[in-house]
């Protein structure tokens, strides 16, 4: 839970902006811990490293919208225009680490991920749009730059992962992951 900044306003804002499914369970666990004593907490899946309460029923796992079963996928990232350099630098580091990874799943994700920036009239304004395309998509690894991709996968040590995540979170307006099917 230290990754979330101990419940600071920044971490709550980050959670709302990013909406990363991979972070849903730890946030739900934190909310249950902060619930008033007279209100029983609903049964839920424990956060990583925690054990379930005796007699607690496990909640249904939430599907990761960044882990695709389709053959191709796109992710539309809407970024604050004044933060595009930060967004591009973070993803440059992530993609470099992915392509250099000795883990086949991570290397495949890095090798097939194409990153595009929308330019011209459509890019004017306070927001900039990026399109990430996975073709073929990695069906074993999530495209979510959550603690899994940054830290748990072994790509980064925890302090560097936290720094990258914080920098990335500050750039995001919204994210829209899209599984794609081929139209013949």
CSV table of C-alpha atoms in Angstrom, one decimal:
chain,number,residue,atom,x,y,z
A,1,UNK,CA,0.0,0.0,0.0
A,2,UNK,CA,3.0,2.3,0.3
A,3,UNK,CA,2.9,2.6,-3.5
A,4,UNK,CA,-0.3,4.5,-3.3
A,5,UNK,CA,1.3,7.2,-1.2
A,6,UNK,CA,-0.4,6.3,2.0
A,7,UNK,CA,-3.8,7.6,0.9
A,8,UNK,CA,-2.7,11.1,-0.1
A,9,UNK,CA,-4.8,13.3,-2.3
A,10,UNK,CA,-2.3,12.7,-5.1
A,11,UNK,CA,-2.8,9.0,-5.1
A,12,UNK,CA,-6.6,9.3,-5.0
A,13,UNK,CA,-6.5,11.6,-8.0
A,14,UNK,CA,-4.1,9.3,-9.8
A,15,UNK,CA,-6.5,6.4,-9.2
A,16,UNK,CA,-9.4,8.3,-10.6
A,17,UNK,CA,-7.5,9.5,-13.7
A,18,UNK,CA,-5.8,6.3,-14.6
A,19,UNK,CA,-8.7,3.9,-13.6
A,20,UNK,CA,-6.3,1.1,-13.9
A,21,UNK,CA,-8.0,-2.2,-13.2
A,22,UNK,CA,-4.9,-3.7,-11.8
A,23,UNK,CA,-5.0,-1.2,-8.9
A,24,UNK,CA,-8.7,-1.7,-8.1
A,25,UNK,CA,-8.2,-4.5,-5.6
A,26,UNK,CA,-5.6,-2.6,-3.4
A,27,UNK,CA,-7.8,0.5,-3.4
A,28,UNK,CA,-10.8,-1.5,-2.4
A,29,UNK,CA,-8.8,-3.0,0.4
A,30,UNK,CA,-7.7,0.4,1.6
A,31,UNK,CA,-11.2,1.8,1.5
A,32,UNK,CA,-12.4,-1.2,3.6
A,33,UNK,CA,-9.7,-0.6,6.1
A,34,UNK,CA,-10.8,3.1,6.4
A,35,UNK,CA,-14.5,2.3,6.8
A,36,UNK,CA,-16.1,3.3,10.1
A,37,UNK,CA,-15.9,0.5,12.7
A,38,UNK,CA,-19.7,0.1,13.0
A,39,UNK,CA,-20.0,-0.6,9.2
A,40,UNK,CA,-18.9,-4.2,8.3
A,41,UNK,CA,-16.5,-4.3,5.3
A,42,UNK,CA,-17.8,-6.2,2.4
A,43,UNK,CA,-16.0,-9.5,1.5
A,44,UNK,CA,-13.2,-8.9,-1.0
A,45,UNK,CA,-10.1,-10.3,-2.5
A,46,UNK,CA,-7.1,-9.5,-0.3
A,47,UNK,CA,-4.4,-7.2,-1.7
A,48,UNK,CA,-1.1,-8.8,-2.7
A,49,UNK,CA,0.8,-9.8,0.4
A,50,UNK,CA,-2.4,-9.8,2.6
A,51,UNK,CA,-4.2,-12.9,3.8
A,52,UNK,CA,-8.0,-13.1,3.6
A,53,UNK,CA,-10.1,-12.6,6.7
A,54,UNK,CA,-11.4,-15.9,8.2
A,55,UNK,CA,-14.8,-16.7,6.7
A,56,UNK,CA,-14.5,-13.9,4.1
A,57,UNK,CA,-15.9,-14.8,0.7
A,58,UNK,CA,-13.7,-14.0,-2.2
A,59,UNK,CA,-15.0,-11.3,-4.6
A,60,UNK,CA,-15.1,-12.0,-8.3
A,61,UNK,CA,-11.9,-10.9,-10.0
A,62,UNK,CA,-12.1,-7.8,-12.2
A,63,UNK,CA,-11.1,-8.3,-15.8
A,64,UNK,CA,-8.1,-6.3,-16.8
A,65,UNK,CA,-9.1,-4.2,-19.9
A,66,UNK,CA,-5.4,-3.9,-20.8
A,67,UNK,CA,-5.0,-7.6,-21.2
A,68,UNK,CA,-6.3,-8.6,-24.6
A,69,UNK,CA,-7.7,-11.9,-25.9
A,70,UNK,CA,-8.0,-10.4,-29.5
A,71,UNK,CA,-5.3,-10.7,-32.1
A,72,UNK,CA,-4.8,-7.0,-32.2
A,73,UNK,CA,-5.6,-4.1,-29.9
A,74,UNK,CA,-5.3,-0.3,-29.7
A,75,UNK,CA,-5.1,2.0,-26.7
A,76,UNK,CA,-6.0,5.6,-27.0
A,77,UNK,CA,-4.2,7.8,-24.5
A,78,UNK,CA,-5.4,11.4,-24.0
A,79,UNK,CA,-2.6,13.4,-22.5
A,80,UNK,CA,-2.2,16.9,-21.1
A,81,UNK,CA,-0.6,18.8,-24.0
A,82,UNK,CA,1.9,20.5,-21.6
A,83,UNK,CA,3.0,17.0,-20.4
A,84,UNK,CA,3.7,15.3,-23.7
A,85,UNK,CA,7.5,15.3,-23.2
A,86,UNK,CA,7.0,13.5,-19.9
A,87,UNK,CA,4.6,11.0,-21.4
A,88,UNK,CA,6.9,10.2,-24.3
A,89,UNK,CA,10.0,9.9,-22.1
A,90,UNK,CA,8.3,7.5,-19.7
A,91,UNK,CA,7.0,5.3,-22.6
A,92,UNK,CA,10.4,5.5,-24.3
A,93,UNK,CA,12.0,4.1,-21.2
A,94,UNK,CA,9.3,1.4,-20.8
A,95,UNK,CA,9.5,0.3,-24.4
A,96,UNK,CA,13.3,0.2,-24.3
A,97,UNK,CA,13.2,-2.0,-21.3
A,98,UNK,CA,10.6,-4.2,-22.8
A,99,UNK,CA,12.5,-4.8,-26.1
A,100,UNK,CA,15.7,-5.5,-24.1
A,101,UNK,CA,14.0,-7.9,-21.7
A,102,UNK,CA,15.3,-11.5,-21.4
A,103,UNK,CA,11.7,-12.6,-20.7
A,104,UNK,CA,10.1,-13.7,-24.0
A,105,UNK,CA,6.6,-12.4,-23.1
A,106,UNK,CA,7.9,-8.9,-22.2
A,107,UNK,CA,10.2,-8.8,-25.2
A,108,UNK,CA,7.3,-9.7,-27.5
A,109,UNK,CA,5.1,-7.0,-26.0
A,110,UNK,CA,7.9,-4.4,-26.6
A,111,UNK,CA,8.7,-5.6,-30.1
A,112,UNK,CA,5.0,-5.5,-31.3
A,113,UNK,CA,3.9,-2.3,-29.6
A,114,UNK,CA,3.7,0.7,-32.0
A,115,UNK,CA,3.3,4.2,-30.5
A,116,UNK,CA,1.8,7.0,-32.6
A,117,UNK,CA,1.0,10.6,-31.8
A,118,UNK,CA,-1.9,12.3,-33.5
A,119,UNK,CA,-0.7,15.4,-35.3
A,120,UNK,CA,-2.2,18.3,-37.1
A,121,UNK,CA,-5.6,19.9,-36.6
A,122,UNK,CA,-6.9,17.0,-34.5
A,123,UNK,CA,-4.1,17.6,-32.0
A,124,UNK,CA,-4.8,21.3,-31.3
A,125,UNK,CA,-6.0,22.1,-27.8
A,126,UNK,CA,-5.2,21.4,-24.2
A,127,UNK,CA,-4.9,17.6,-24.9
A,128,UNK,CA,-2.8,15.5,-27.1
A,129,UNK,CA,-3.8,12.0,-28.3
A,130,UNK,CA,-1.6,9.0,-28.7
A,131,UNK,CA,-2.5,5.7,-30.3
A,132,UNK,CA,-0.7,2.5,-29.2
A,133,UNK,CA,-1.2,-0.5,-31.4
A,134,UNK,CA,-0.4,-4.1,-30.6
A,135,UNK,CA,-0.4,-6.2,-33.7
A,136,UNK,CA,-0.1,-9.0,-32.9
A,137,UNK,CA,-1.1,-8.4,-29.4
A,138,UNK,CA,0.5,-10.0,-26.4
A,139,UNK,CA,-2.1,-12.3,-24.9
A,140,UNK,CA,-0.1,-13.1,-21.8
A,141,UNK,CA,1.0,-9.7,-20.6
A,142,UNK,CA,-1.2,-6.7,-19.7
A,143,UNK,CA,-0.5,-3.4,-21.4
A,144,UNK,CA,-1.4,-1.6,-18.2
A,145,UNK,CA,1.6,0.4,-16.9
A,146,UNK,CA,0.6,-0.6,-13.4
A,147,UNK,CA,2.9,-2.0,-10.7
A,148,UNK,CA,2.9,-5.3,-12.7
A,149,UNK,CA,4.5,-3.9,-15.8
A,150,UNK,CA,6.7,-1.5,-14.1
A,151,UNK,CA,7.8,-3.4,-11.0
A,152,UNK,CA,6.4,-6.9,-10.5
A,153,UNK,CA,7.5,-8.0,-14.0
A,154,UNK,CA,11.1,-7.2,-13.0
A,155,UNK,CA,11.6,-4.4,-15.6
A,156,UNK,CA,12.3,-1.8,-12.9
A,157,UNK,CA,13.4,-1.7,-9.3
A,158,UNK,CA,10.7,-0.3,-7.1
A,159,UNK,CA,12.0,3.3,-6.6
A,160,UNK,CA,12.4,3.7,-10.4
A,161,UNK,CA,9.0,2.2,-11.0
A,162,UNK,CA,7.3,4.5,-8.5
A,163,UNK,CA,9.0,7.5,-10.1
A,164,UNK,CA,8.0,6.5,-13.6
A,165,UNK,CA,4.4,5.7,-12.5
A,166,UNK,CA,4.1,9.1,-10.7
A,167,UNK,CA,5.4,10.9,-13.8
A,168,UNK,CA,3.1,9.0,-16.1
A,169,UNK,CA,0.1,9.5,-13.9
A,170,UNK,CA,0.5,13.3,-14.0
A,171,UNK,CA,0.2,13.3,-17.8
A,172,UNK,CA,-3.0,11.3,-18.3
A,173,UNK,CA,-6.4,12.7,-19.0
A,174,UNK,CA,-8.0,9.4,-20.0
A,175,UNK,CA,-7.2,6.0,-21.4
A,176,UNK,CA,-9.4,3.9,-23.7
A,177,UNK,CA,-8.2,0.3,-24.3
A,178,UNK,CA,-9.8,-1.3,-27.4
A,179,UNK,CA,-9.6,-4.9,-28.5
A,180,UNK,CA,-9.6,-5.1,-32.3
A,181,UNK,CA,-11.0,-7.7,-34.7
A,182,UNK,CA,-9.9,-8.0,-38.3
A,183,UNK,CA,-12.6,-7.1,-40.9
A,184,UNK,CA,-12.2,-9.0,-44.1
